[in-house]
Amino acid sequence: MRFSSLPGLTETKKLLTDAVKGNHIAHAQLFVGAEGALNLPMALAYATYLHCLDKGEDACGVCSACSKNLKFIHPDTHFVFPLSNVKNDKDDERFKADITKSWRAFLLEQPFGNLDDWTNYYGGEDKQALISREESREIIKTLSLKPFESPYKVMIVWQPELMHPSAANGILKILEEPPPHTYFILVTNAVDRLLPTIISRTQIVTIPLLLDEEVESCLVEKHIVEKSKANRIARLAEGNLNLAIQQIDNEEGDHAQRFMDWMRTCFGKKYGALVSMAEEFHGLDKLSQRNMLTYSMNAMREVLLQISGANKMNRSQGEELTFIERFSKQFNVEKIEKSFQLLNEAHYHLERNGSAKMIFLDMSLKISKTLNPS
Ligand SMILES: [Zn+2]
C-alpha cells in the first residue's frame, strides 16, 4: 500500500511524510478513526514509506523494500491483529503460519476491510475477537531483535481496543520506551475503549472519514462505477469506503419504496403490517439492514431541510424528491427529531447485534406513536 492508493486525506499524508523528512517521528503513534476511516491503510502506506529506499512525496513502489511491503512480507513490518479462535494446541506454529498467510491475502484482496470482513475471511468463530496475552509477549520478543533489512522496525497493532487487559498492560513499558529504531503504530476504530494508559503513551493522528466526493470519484475511477450510481452509493456510505465498495455489487434495493411503505404504515397505525415488515427486515442481510436505516435517516434529514425551507440543500432528485416534498407536509421539526433519534438508536442496537426483528418493531411502534400523538 502506498499513500497514492488512498483517496483524499492529503493533510494527513503530508503530516506523516513531513515527520519522516524532518526526522521527528514519534515512536508510538495512535491512528484514530471512526468505523470506516482508512486508518489501517494509512498505517500500511506509512510503513511502506518509512522503509522505502528511494522516497519522495510517496514511497517509490519499486525498490526492494517497497516490493516486499506491497506484498506485506517485509521482515521489518510486523502485524498484530485480533483473532476469535486462538488455538493453544500443538498445531500452534502451523496455525500461526496459516493465519499470517491469510492476513497478507486479506490485506491484498480487501485493503479497506473491517474486523467482520477479516473474521469472515479467515473463517473465525462467531465470538468476540481478541488480542491475547500471548500476543503481547510476541511483540516484546519480536522487538528485542535487531531489524533485518531496514534501519527501522515497524509494529502495526490493529484494533488495540481488543487487547486482553493483561496484554495491554504487558506492552505498556515497551510502548513508553521502545527499543531504538522501533515505531509503533496503533490503529483504532474505538479510541474510547482504549486504556488511558495506552493513549497517554502515544501521539494521536486523527484520520477523518472521506468526503462523499472522494468516495464517489474513487468508485468511478478505481471501480468503474457509473457516475450517478457512484453518487447514490457515496451518499449512503457516509465516508466509509469499505461499505461503498461492498455496495457496488450488493443489490441496490429499493430503499426509497421500502421507506415510503414503512412510513405510510406507521402513519396508518397498521400494527399487523408493521409486524410483517419487521419480519421482512429481519430476513435482510446485515448490510441491507444497515443501508435501510441509513437511507431512512438521510430521508428524514431531507424532510427536515424541506420543512425548514432549506430545500436548496436537498440531495434527493426525481421521484425521491417528490416523495420528500409530499411527506414533509405530515411532519414538524419535533416529530422529525424524535423519529431521527429512534432510527439512530435502532442503528446503534443493530450494530451491537440485537435482534433485528425486535429492534425494527420497537422502533416502528414508537415512530407510529410519534406521528400520531394522542
Ligand atoms: Zn521504495
mmCIF file of C-alpha atoms and ligand atoms in Angstrom:
data_model
loop_
_atom_site.group_PDB
_atom_site.id
_atom_site.type_symbol
_atom_site.label_atom_id
_atom_site.label_comp_id
_atom_site.label_asym_id
_atom_site.label_seq_id
_atom_site.Cartn_x
_atom_site.Cartn_y
_atom_site.Cartn_z
ATOM 1 C CA MET A 1 0.000 0.000 0.000
ATOM 2 C CA ARG A 2 1.297 3.467 -0.891
ATOM 3 C CA PHE A 3 -0.171 6.835 0.010
ATOM 4 C CA SER A 4 -1.345 7.180 -3.589
ATOM 5 C CA SER A 5 -3.557 4.094 -3.118
ATOM 6 C CA LEU A 6 -5.659 6.041 -0.619
ATOM 7 C CA PRO A 7 -8.130 8.614 -1.913
ATOM 8 C CA GLY A 8 -8.090 12.065 -0.298
ATOM 9 C CA LEU A 9 -6.555 12.619 3.160
ATOM 10 C CA THR A 10 -3.914 14.950 1.738
ATOM 11 C CA GLU A 11 -3.261 16.718 5.026
ATOM 12 C CA THR A 12 -2.705 13.518 6.975
ATOM 13 C CA LYS A 13 -0.323 12.200 4.352
ATOM 14 C CA LYS A 14 1.645 15.440 4.424
ATOM 15 C CA LEU A 15 1.791 15.417 8.203
ATOM 16 C CA LEU A 16 3.261 11.915 8.163
ATOM 17 C CA THR A 17 5.762 12.441 5.358
ATOM 18 C CA ASP A 18 6.906 15.750 6.867
ATOM 19 C CA ALA A 19 7.648 13.979 10.137
ATOM 20 C CA VAL A 20 9.821 11.445 8.318
ATOM 21 C CA LYS A 21 11.641 14.097 6.272
ATOM 22 C CA GLY A 22 12.209 16.249 9.334
ATOM 23 C CA ASN A 23 13.307 13.200 11.310
ATOM 24 C CA HIS A 24 10.895 13.799 14.152
ATOM 25 C CA ILE A 25 8.752 10.696 14.028
ATOM 26 C CA ALA A 26 7.022 9.809 17.289
ATOM 27 C CA HIS A 27 7.922 6.326 18.482
ATOM 28 C CA ALA A 28 4.385 5.371 19.305
ATOM 29 C CA GLN A 29 1.515 6.762 17.279
ATOM 30 C CA LEU A 30 -2.180 6.105 17.557
ATOM 31 C CA PHE A 31 -4.098 6.318 14.285
ATOM 32 C CA VAL A 32 -7.622 7.157 15.359
ATOM 33 C CA GLY A 33 -10.615 6.926 13.055
ATOM 34 C CA ALA A 34 -14.340 6.211 13.123
ATOM 35 C CA GLU A 35 -15.607 2.893 11.717
ATOM 36 C CA GLY A 36 -14.850 3.068 8.006
ATOM 37 C CA ALA A 37 -11.956 5.529 8.282
ATOM 38 C CA LEU A 38 -8.877 4.474 6.343
ATOM 39 C CA ASN A 39 -6.551 4.297 9.308
ATOM 40 C CA LEU A 40 -5.277 0.779 8.688
ATOM 41 C CA PRO A 41 -4.480 1.510 5.013
ATOM 42 C CA MET A 42 -2.830 4.732 6.193
ATOM 43 C CA ALA A 43 -0.649 2.741 8.608
ATOM 44 C CA LEU A 44 0.278 0.310 5.812
ATOM 45 C CA ALA A 45 1.191 3.170 3.486
ATOM 46 C CA TYR A 46 3.188 4.804 6.244
ATOM 47 C CA ALA A 47 5.165 1.602 6.923
ATOM 48 C CA THR A 48 5.929 1.342 3.212
ATOM 49 C CA TYR A 49 7.075 4.954 3.193
ATOM 50 C CA LEU A 50 9.299 4.502 6.242
ATOM 51 C CA HIS A 51 11.126 1.534 4.734
ATOM 52 C CA CYS A 52 11.322 2.849 1.154
ATOM 53 C CA LEU A 53 14.889 3.284 -0.094
ATOM 54 C CA ASP A 54 14.026 5.986 -2.609
ATOM 55 C CA LYS A 55 11.209 8.046 -1.163
ATOM 56 C CA GLY A 56 9.891 11.361 -2.393
ATOM 57 C CA GLU A 57 6.399 12.608 -1.601
ATOM 58 C CA ASP A 58 5.366 8.938 -1.613
ATOM 59 C CA ALA A 59 7.159 5.591 -1.438
ATOM 60 C CA CYS A 60 8.768 4.760 -4.791
ATOM 61 C CA GLY A 61 6.856 1.488 -5.163
ATOM 62 C CA VAL A 62 9.701 -0.312 -6.942
ATOM 63 C CA CYS A 63 12.700 -0.594 -4.595
ATOM 64 C CA SER A 64 13.353 -3.900 -2.816
ATOM 65 C CA ALA A 65 11.747 -2.625 0.403
ATOM 66 C CA CYS A 66 8.637 -1.394 -1.408
ATOM 67 C CA SER A 67 8.189 -4.591 -3.370
ATOM 68 C CA LYS A 68 8.118 -6.521 -0.086
ATOM 69 C CA ASN A 69 5.893 -4.061 1.715
ATOM 70 C CA LEU A 70 3.429 -4.019 -1.155
ATOM 71 C CA LYS A 71 3.016 -7.755 -0.597
ATOM 72 C CA PHE A 72 3.056 -7.318 3.190
ATOM 73 C CA ILE A 73 6.094 -9.575 3.536
ATOM 74 C CA HIS A 74 8.718 -7.059 4.621
ATOM 75 C CA PRO A 75 10.601 -8.707 7.526
ATOM 76 C CA ASP A 76 10.654 -5.442 9.495
ATOM 77 C CA THR A 77 6.951 -4.672 9.246
ATOM 78 C CA HIS A 78 5.183 -6.620 11.953
ATOM 79 C CA PHE A 79 1.472 -7.047 12.477
ATOM 80 C CA VAL A 80 -0.673 -7.756 15.479
ATOM 81 C CA PHE A 81 -4.392 -8.264 14.889
ATOM 82 C CA PRO A 82 -7.373 -9.730 16.737
ATOM 83 C CA LEU A 83 -8.484 -13.329 16.347
ATOM 84 C CA SER A 84 -11.597 -15.048 17.594
ATOM 85 C CA ASN A 85 -10.345 -18.610 17.691
ATOM 86 C CA VAL A 86 -6.950 -18.615 19.292
ATOM 87 C CA LYS A 87 -5.558 -22.104 19.463
ATOM 88 C CA ASN A 88 -3.045 -23.231 22.006
ATOM 89 C CA ASP A 89 -2.553 -26.808 20.919
ATOM 90 C CA LYS A 90 0.426 -28.474 19.306
ATOM 91 C CA ASP A 91 -0.511 -27.100 15.905
ATOM 92 C CA ASP A 92 0.250 -23.630 17.206
ATOM 93 C CA GLU A 93 3.168 -22.951 14.850
ATOM 94 C CA ARG A 94 1.260 -24.167 11.872
ATOM 95 C CA PHE A 95 -1.766 -22.145 12.849
ATOM 96 C CA LYS A 96 0.400 -19.048 13.135
ATOM 97 C CA ALA A 97 1.925 -19.578 9.699
ATOM 98 C CA ASP A 98 -1.521 -20.145 8.184
ATOM 99 C CA ILE A 99 -3.029 -17.112 9.806
ATOM 100 C CA THR A 100 -0.123 -14.907 8.680
ATOM 101 C CA LYS A 101 -0.711 -16.111 5.138
ATOM 102 C CA SER A 102 -4.431 -15.338 5.439
ATOM 103 C CA TRP A 103 -3.691 -11.898 6.850
ATOM 104 C CA ARG A 104 -1.468 -10.957 3.908
ATOM 105 C CA ALA A 105 -4.001 -12.246 1.411
ATOM 106 C CA PHE A 106 -6.762 -10.345 3.204
ATOM 107 C CA LEU A 107 -4.833 -7.071 3.019
ATOM 108 C CA LEU A 108 -4.218 -7.606 -0.686
ATOM 109 C CA GLU A 109 -7.792 -8.502 -1.501
ATOM 110 C CA GLN A 110 -9.712 -6.228 0.864
ATOM 111 C CA PRO A 111 -7.341 -3.405 1.789
ATOM 112 C CA PHE A 112 -10.252 -1.395 3.228
ATOM 113 C CA GLY A 113 -11.852 -4.298 5.102
ATOM 114 C CA ASN A 114 -13.042 -4.147 8.704
ATOM 115 C CA LEU A 115 -12.990 -6.627 11.578
ATOM 116 C CA ASP A 116 -16.087 -8.509 10.364
ATOM 117 C CA ASP A 117 -14.541 -8.852 6.916
ATOM 118 C CA TRP A 118 -11.355 -10.172 8.478
ATOM 119 C CA THR A 119 -13.169 -12.672 10.696
ATOM 120 C CA ASN A 120 -15.157 -13.928 7.710
ATOM 121 C CA TYR A 121 -12.021 -14.072 5.622
ATOM 122 C CA TYR A 122 -10.105 -16.479 7.809
ATOM 123 C CA GLY A 123 -13.194 -18.333 8.987
ATOM 124 C CA GLY A 124 -13.089 -17.141 12.582
ATOM 125 C CA GLU A 125 -15.690 -18.169 15.076
ATOM 126 C CA ASP A 126 -18.671 -16.040 15.815
ATOM 127 C CA LYS A 127 -17.416 -14.764 19.121
ATOM 128 C CA GLN A 128 -15.516 -11.743 20.337
ATOM 129 C CA ALA A 129 -12.136 -11.378 18.632
ATOM 130 C CA LEU A 130 -9.220 -10.630 20.920
ATOM 131 C CA ILE A 131 -5.523 -9.876 21.016
ATOM 132 C CA SER A 132 -4.250 -12.366 23.537
ATOM 133 C CA ARG A 133 -1.712 -12.040 26.298
ATOM 134 C CA GLU A 134 0.495 -14.451 24.375
ATOM 135 C CA GLU A 135 0.483 -11.934 21.541
ATOM 136 C CA SER A 136 1.875 -9.180 23.772
ATOM 137 C CA ARG A 137 4.777 -11.458 24.701
ATOM 138 C CA GLU A 138 5.387 -11.967 20.990
ATOM 139 C CA ILE A 139 5.534 -8.193 20.493
ATOM 140 C CA ILE A 140 8.223 -7.849 23.120
ATOM 141 C CA LYS A 141 10.165 -10.813 21.754
ATOM 142 C CA THR A 142 9.978 -9.550 18.166
ATOM 143 C CA LEU A 143 11.133 -6.085 19.103
ATOM 144 C CA SER A 144 14.083 -7.360 21.105
ATOM 145 C CA LEU A 145 15.702 -8.453 17.825
ATOM 146 C CA LYS A 146 17.588 -6.098 15.513
ATOM 147 C CA PRO A 147 15.908 -5.088 12.249
ATOM 148 C CA PHE A 148 16.677 -7.484 9.406
ATOM 149 C CA GLU A 149 16.875 -5.255 6.359
ATOM 150 C CA SER A 150 15.649 -1.783 7.170
ATOM 151 C CA PRO A 151 17.077 0.712 9.648
ATOM 152 C CA TYR A 152 13.666 0.549 11.357
ATOM 153 C CA LYS A 153 11.166 -1.883 12.717
ATOM 154 C CA VAL A 154 7.502 -1.026 12.382
ATOM 155 C CA MET A 155 4.946 -2.700 14.630
ATOM 156 C CA ILE A 156 1.362 -2.206 13.488
ATOM 157 C CA VAL A 157 -1.230 -3.148 16.109
ATOM 158 C CA TRP A 158 -4.681 -3.244 14.561
ATOM 159 C CA GLN A 159 -7.589 -2.704 16.955
ATOM 160 C CA PRO A 160 -5.640 -2.421 20.218
ATOM 161 C CA GLU A 161 -9.008 -1.842 21.927
ATOM 162 C CA LEU A 162 -9.474 -5.599 21.591
ATOM 163 C CA MET A 163 -6.383 -6.401 23.604
ATOM 164 C CA HIS A 164 -6.960 -8.600 26.562
ATOM 165 C CA PRO A 165 -6.321 -6.310 29.587
ATOM 166 C CA SER A 166 -3.278 -8.320 30.562
ATOM 167 C CA ALA A 167 -1.951 -7.994 27.005
ATOM 168 C CA ALA A 168 -2.490 -4.242 27.108
ATOM 169 C CA ASN A 169 -0.719 -3.968 30.433
ATOM 170 C CA GLY A 170 2.019 -6.197 29.075
ATOM 171 C CA ILE A 171 3.031 -3.719 26.393
ATOM 172 C CA LEU A 172 2.841 -0.508 28.436
ATOM 173 C CA LYS A 173 6.521 -0.485 29.255
ATOM 174 C CA ILE A 174 7.739 -1.152 25.732
ATOM 175 C CA LEU A 175 5.277 1.386 24.396
ATOM 176 C CA GLU A 176 6.763 4.018 26.655
ATOM 177 C CA GLU A 177 10.352 3.132 25.899
ATOM 178 C CA PRO A 178 10.506 1.241 22.637
ATOM 179 C CA PRO A 179 13.855 -0.241 21.632
ATOM 180 C CA PRO A 180 15.855 2.037 19.292
ATOM 181 C CA HIS A 181 14.630 2.397 15.708
ATOM 182 C CA THR A 182 11.229 0.990 16.532
ATOM 183 C CA TYR A 183 7.968 2.602 15.529
ATOM 184 C CA PHE A 184 4.646 1.548 16.969
ATOM 185 C CA ILE A 185 1.511 2.333 15.028
ATOM 186 C CA LEU A 186 -1.671 1.506 16.911
ATOM 187 C CA VAL A 187 -4.739 1.610 14.698
ATOM 188 C CA THR A 188 -8.078 2.019 16.442
ATOM 189 C CA ASN A 189 -11.720 2.484 15.480
ATOM 190 C CA ALA A 190 -12.826 2.887 19.097
ATOM 191 C CA VAL A 191 -10.472 5.159 20.949
ATOM 192 C CA ASP A 192 -12.970 5.448 23.816
ATOM 193 C CA ARG A 193 -12.406 1.768 24.580
ATOM 194 C CA LEU A 194 -8.652 2.042 24.907
ATOM 195 C CA LEU A 195 -6.959 2.131 28.281
ATOM 196 C CA PRO A 196 -5.984 5.718 29.161
ATOM 197 C CA THR A 197 -2.510 4.407 29.988
ATOM 198 C CA ILE A 198 -2.147 3.313 26.359
ATOM 199 C CA ILE A 199 -3.464 6.569 24.937
ATOM 200 C CA SER A 200 -1.190 8.688 27.104
ATOM 201 C CA ARG A 201 1.873 6.895 25.732
ATOM 202 C CA THR A 202 1.086 7.647 22.104
ATOM 203 C CA GLN A 203 0.894 10.568 19.763
ATOM 204 C CA ILE A 204 -2.572 10.765 18.251
ATOM 205 C CA VAL A 205 -3.062 11.094 14.499
ATOM 206 C CA THR A 206 -6.712 11.506 13.544
ATOM 207 C CA ILE A 207 -7.773 10.019 10.223
ATOM 208 C CA PRO A 208 -11.035 11.644 9.114
ATOM 209 C CA LEU A 209 -13.684 9.847 7.077
ATOM 210 C CA LEU A 210 -13.605 10.542 3.352
ATOM 211 C CA LEU A 211 -15.836 13.167 1.802
ATOM 212 C CA ASP A 212 -18.761 11.989 -0.372
ATOM 213 C CA GLU A 213 -16.947 13.376 -3.439
ATOM 214 C CA GLU A 214 -13.811 11.400 -2.620
ATOM 215 C CA VAL A 215 -15.741 8.163 -2.221
ATOM 216 C CA GLU A 216 -17.627 8.906 -5.425
ATOM 217 C CA SER A 217 -14.568 9.576 -7.549
ATOM 218 C CA CYS A 218 -12.790 6.545 -6.121
ATOM 219 C CA LEU A 219 -15.746 4.373 -7.183
ATOM 220 C CA VAL A 220 -15.782 5.905 -10.624
ATOM 221 C CA GLU A 221 -12.027 5.787 -11.224
ATOM 222 C CA LYS A 222 -10.897 2.628 -9.448
ATOM 223 C CA HIS A 223 -14.035 0.512 -9.595
ATOM 224 C CA ILE A 224 -15.516 1.676 -12.905
ATOM 225 C CA VAL A 225 -18.904 2.500 -11.412
ATOM 226 C CA GLU A 226 -21.244 4.701 -13.406
ATOM 227 C CA LYS A 227 -21.299 8.256 -12.050
ATOM 228 C CA SER A 228 -24.914 8.522 -10.921
ATOM 229 C CA LYS A 229 -24.741 5.135 -9.194
ATOM 230 C CA ALA A 230 -21.435 6.130 -7.567
ATOM 231 C CA ASN A 231 -23.116 9.283 -6.317
ATOM 232 C CA ARG A 232 -26.001 7.340 -4.762
ATOM 233 C CA ILE A 233 -23.668 4.833 -3.128
ATOM 234 C CA ALA A 234 -21.383 7.557 -1.795
ATOM 235 C CA ARG A 235 -24.330 9.295 -0.128
ATOM 236 C CA LEU A 236 -25.352 6.061 1.604
ATOM 237 C CA ALA A 237 -21.823 5.149 2.651
ATOM 238 C CA GLU A 238 -21.192 8.395 4.538
ATOM 239 C CA GLY A 239 -17.442 8.403 4.086
ATOM 240 C CA ASN A 240 -16.990 4.669 4.616
ATOM 241 C CA LEU A 241 -15.142 3.455 1.519
ATOM 242 C CA ASN A 242 -15.287 -0.206 2.520
ATOM 243 C CA LEU A 243 -19.053 -0.033 2.784
ATOM 244 C CA ALA A 244 -19.276 1.799 -0.531
ATOM 245 C CA ILE A 245 -17.234 -0.877 -2.294
ATOM 246 C CA GLN A 246 -19.383 -3.665 -0.846
ATOM 247 C CA GLN A 247 -22.380 -1.771 -2.065
ATOM 248 C CA ILE A 248 -21.318 -1.884 -5.719
ATOM 249 C CA ASP A 249 -22.430 -5.466 -6.211
ATOM 250 C CA ASN A 250 -24.981 -5.565 -3.466
ATOM 251 C CA GLU A 251 -28.422 -5.445 -4.972
ATOM 252 C CA GLU A 252 -29.218 -1.743 -4.818
ATOM 253 C CA GLY A 253 -32.605 -2.408 -3.320
ATOM 254 C CA ASP A 254 -35.488 -0.053 -3.419
ATOM 255 C CA HIS A 255 -34.874 1.626 -0.122
ATOM 256 C CA ALA A 256 -36.967 4.553 -1.263
ATOM 257 C CA GLN A 257 -40.003 2.353 -1.907
ATOM 258 C CA ARG A 258 -39.488 0.433 1.306
ATOM 259 C CA PHE A 259 -39.154 3.643 3.292
ATOM 260 C CA MET A 260 -42.324 5.137 1.791
ATOM 261 C CA ASP A 261 -44.345 1.983 2.525
ATOM 262 C CA TRP A 262 -42.970 1.809 6.005
ATOM 263 C CA MET A 263 -43.792 5.414 6.881
ATOM 264 C CA ARG A 264 -47.319 5.088 5.470
ATOM 265 C CA THR A 265 -47.829 2.011 7.626
ATOM 266 C CA CYS A 266 -46.581 3.843 10.710
ATOM 267 C CA PHE A 267 -48.920 6.721 9.937
ATOM 268 C CA GLY A 268 -51.837 4.387 9.453
ATOM 269 C CA LYS A 269 -51.155 2.576 12.743
ATOM 270 C CA LYS A 270 -51.360 -0.757 10.893
ATOM 271 C CA TYR A 271 -49.736 -2.843 13.583
ATOM 272 C CA GLY A 272 -50.189 -6.210 11.878
ATOM 273 C CA ALA A 273 -48.407 -4.873 8.793
ATOM 274 C CA LEU A 274 -45.625 -3.475 10.979
ATOM 275 C CA VAL A 275 -45.022 -6.948 12.412
ATOM 276 C CA SER A 276 -44.726 -8.356 8.869
ATOM 277 C CA MET A 277 -42.350 -5.570 7.943
ATOM 278 C CA ALA A 278 -40.239 -6.328 10.996
ATOM 279 C CA GLU A 279 -40.042 -9.951 9.860
ATOM 280 C CA GLU A 280 -39.088 -8.876 6.368
ATOM 281 C CA PHE A 281 -36.420 -6.568 7.773
ATOM 282 C CA HIS A 282 -35.119 -9.421 9.918
ATOM 283 C CA GLY A 283 -34.666 -11.517 6.772
ATOM 284 C CA LEU A 284 -32.363 -8.974 5.084
ATOM 285 C CA ASP A 285 -28.622 -9.380 5.392
ATOM 286 C CA LYS A 286 -26.802 -7.115 7.814
ATOM 287 C CA LEU A 287 -25.554 -4.756 5.153
ATOM 288 C CA SER A 288 -29.021 -4.219 3.705
ATOM 289 C CA GLN A 289 -30.464 -3.631 7.171
ATOM 290 C CA ARG A 290 -27.845 -1.030 7.835
ATOM 291 C CA ASN A 291 -28.410 0.586 4.446
ATOM 292 C CA MET A 292 -32.135 0.722 5.034
ATOM 293 C CA LEU A 293 -31.621 2.614 8.290
ATOM 294 C CA THR A 294 -29.028 4.914 6.777
ATOM 295 C CA TYR A 295 -31.346 5.625 3.884
ATOM 296 C CA SER A 296 -34.178 6.406 6.297
ATOM 297 C CA MET A 297 -32.018 8.754 8.337
ATOM 298 C CA ASN A 298 -30.931 10.543 5.178
ATOM 299 C CA ALA A 299 -34.544 10.823 4.095
ATOM 300 C CA MET A 300 -35.512 12.313 7.478
ATOM 301 C CA ARG A 301 -32.728 14.836 7.089
ATOM 302 C CA GLU A 302 -34.050 15.750 3.664
ATOM 303 C CA VAL A 303 -37.534 16.170 5.089
ATOM 304 C CA LEU A 304 -36.133 18.463 7.756
ATOM 305 C CA LEU A 305 -34.401 20.579 5.119
ATOM 306 C CA GLN A 306 -37.679 20.743 3.226
ATOM 307 C CA ILE A 307 -39.646 21.860 6.293
ATOM 308 C CA SER A 308 -37.125 24.450 7.304
ATOM 309 C CA GLY A 309 -37.156 25.968 3.845
ATOM 310 C CA ALA A 310 -33.533 24.991 3.166
ATOM 311 C CA ASN A 311 -34.688 22.807 0.286
ATOM 312 C CA LYS A 312 -31.929 24.112 -1.967
ATOM 313 C CA MET A 313 -29.654 21.838 0.023
ATOM 314 C CA ASN A 314 -31.699 18.711 -0.712
ATOM 315 C CA ARG A 315 -29.635 15.948 -2.261
ATOM 316 C CA SER A 316 -32.613 13.910 -3.443
ATOM 317 C CA GLN A 317 -33.673 14.010 -7.063
ATOM 318 C CA GLY A 318 -36.627 12.976 -9.199
ATOM 319 C CA GLU A 319 -39.271 10.686 -7.704
ATOM 320 C CA GLU A 320 -37.487 10.609 -4.399
ATOM 321 C CA LEU A 321 -37.713 14.387 -4.117
ATOM 322 C CA THR A 322 -41.427 14.352 -4.924
ATOM 323 C CA PHE A 323 -41.993 11.926 -2.082
ATOM 324 C CA ILE A 324 -39.905 14.016 0.304
ATOM 325 C CA GLU A 325 -41.920 17.097 -0.616
ATOM 326 C CA ARG A 326 -45.252 15.388 -0.034
ATOM 327 C CA PHE A 327 -44.067 13.582 3.020
ATOM 328 C CA SER A 328 -42.711 16.701 4.694
ATOM 329 C CA LYS A 329 -46.252 18.106 4.935
ATOM 330 C CA GLN A 330 -47.083 15.421 7.516
ATOM 331 C CA PHE A 331 -44.148 16.295 9.721
ATOM 332 C CA ASN A 332 -42.976 19.035 12.007
ATOM 333 C CA VAL A 333 -39.479 19.584 13.364
ATOM 334 C CA GLU A 334 -40.240 17.892 16.658
ATOM 335 C CA LYS A 335 -41.592 14.743 15.008
ATOM 336 C CA ILE A 336 -38.593 14.561 12.707
ATOM 337 C CA GLU A 337 -36.149 14.905 15.535
ATOM 338 C CA LYS A 338 -37.858 12.211 17.563
ATOM 339 C CA SER A 339 -38.042 9.831 14.596
ATOM 340 C CA PHE A 340 -34.439 10.507 13.693
ATOM 341 C CA GLN A 341 -33.391 9.731 17.233
ATOM 342 C CA LEU A 342 -35.330 6.448 17.149
ATOM 343 C CA LEU A 343 -33.626 5.472 13.907
ATOM 344 C CA ASN A 344 -30.292 6.342 15.384
ATOM 345 C CA GLU A 345 -30.931 4.194 18.445
ATOM 346 C CA ALA A 346 -32.034 1.291 16.257
ATOM 347 C CA HIS A 347 -28.858 1.662 14.244
ATOM 348 C CA TYR A 348 -26.830 1.559 17.450
ATOM 349 C CA HIS A 349 -28.507 -1.601 18.744
ATOM 350 C CA LEU A 350 -28.286 -3.309 15.384
ATOM 351 C CA GLU A 351 -24.536 -2.710 15.196
ATOM 352 C CA ARG A 352 -24.332 -4.445 18.556
ATOM 353 C CA ASN A 353 -26.133 -7.480 17.227
ATOM 354 C CA GLY A 354 -29.534 -7.041 18.854
ATOM 355 C CA SER A 355 -32.468 -8.934 17.327
ATOM 356 C CA ALA A 356 -33.265 -7.132 14.072
ATOM 357 C CA LYS A 357 -36.947 -8.029 14.321
ATOM 358 C CA MET A 358 -37.381 -6.689 17.849
ATOM 359 C CA ILE A 359 -35.383 -3.550 17.119
ATOM 360 C CA PHE A 360 -37.362 -2.784 13.994
ATOM 361 C CA LEU A 361 -40.739 -3.459 15.585
ATOM 362 C CA ASP A 362 -39.967 -1.424 18.678
ATOM 363 C CA MET A 363 -38.780 1.485 16.550
ATOM 364 C CA SER A 364 -41.808 1.267 14.251
ATOM 365 C CA LEU A 365 -44.269 1.375 17.146
ATOM 366 C CA LYS A 366 -42.521 4.376 18.630
ATOM 367 C CA ILE A 367 -42.390 6.199 15.300
ATOM 368 C CA SER A 368 -46.073 5.412 14.782
ATOM 369 C CA LYS A 369 -46.805 6.930 18.181
ATOM 370 C CA THR A 370 -44.701 9.987 17.362
ATOM 371 C CA LEU A 371 -46.597 10.533 14.132
ATOM 372 C CA ASN A 372 -49.978 10.051 15.811
ATOM 373 C CA PRO A 373 -49.792 11.809 19.175
ATOM 374 C CA SER A 374 -52.965 11.209 21.135
HETATM 375 ZN ZN ZN B 1 10.648 2.249 -2.407
#
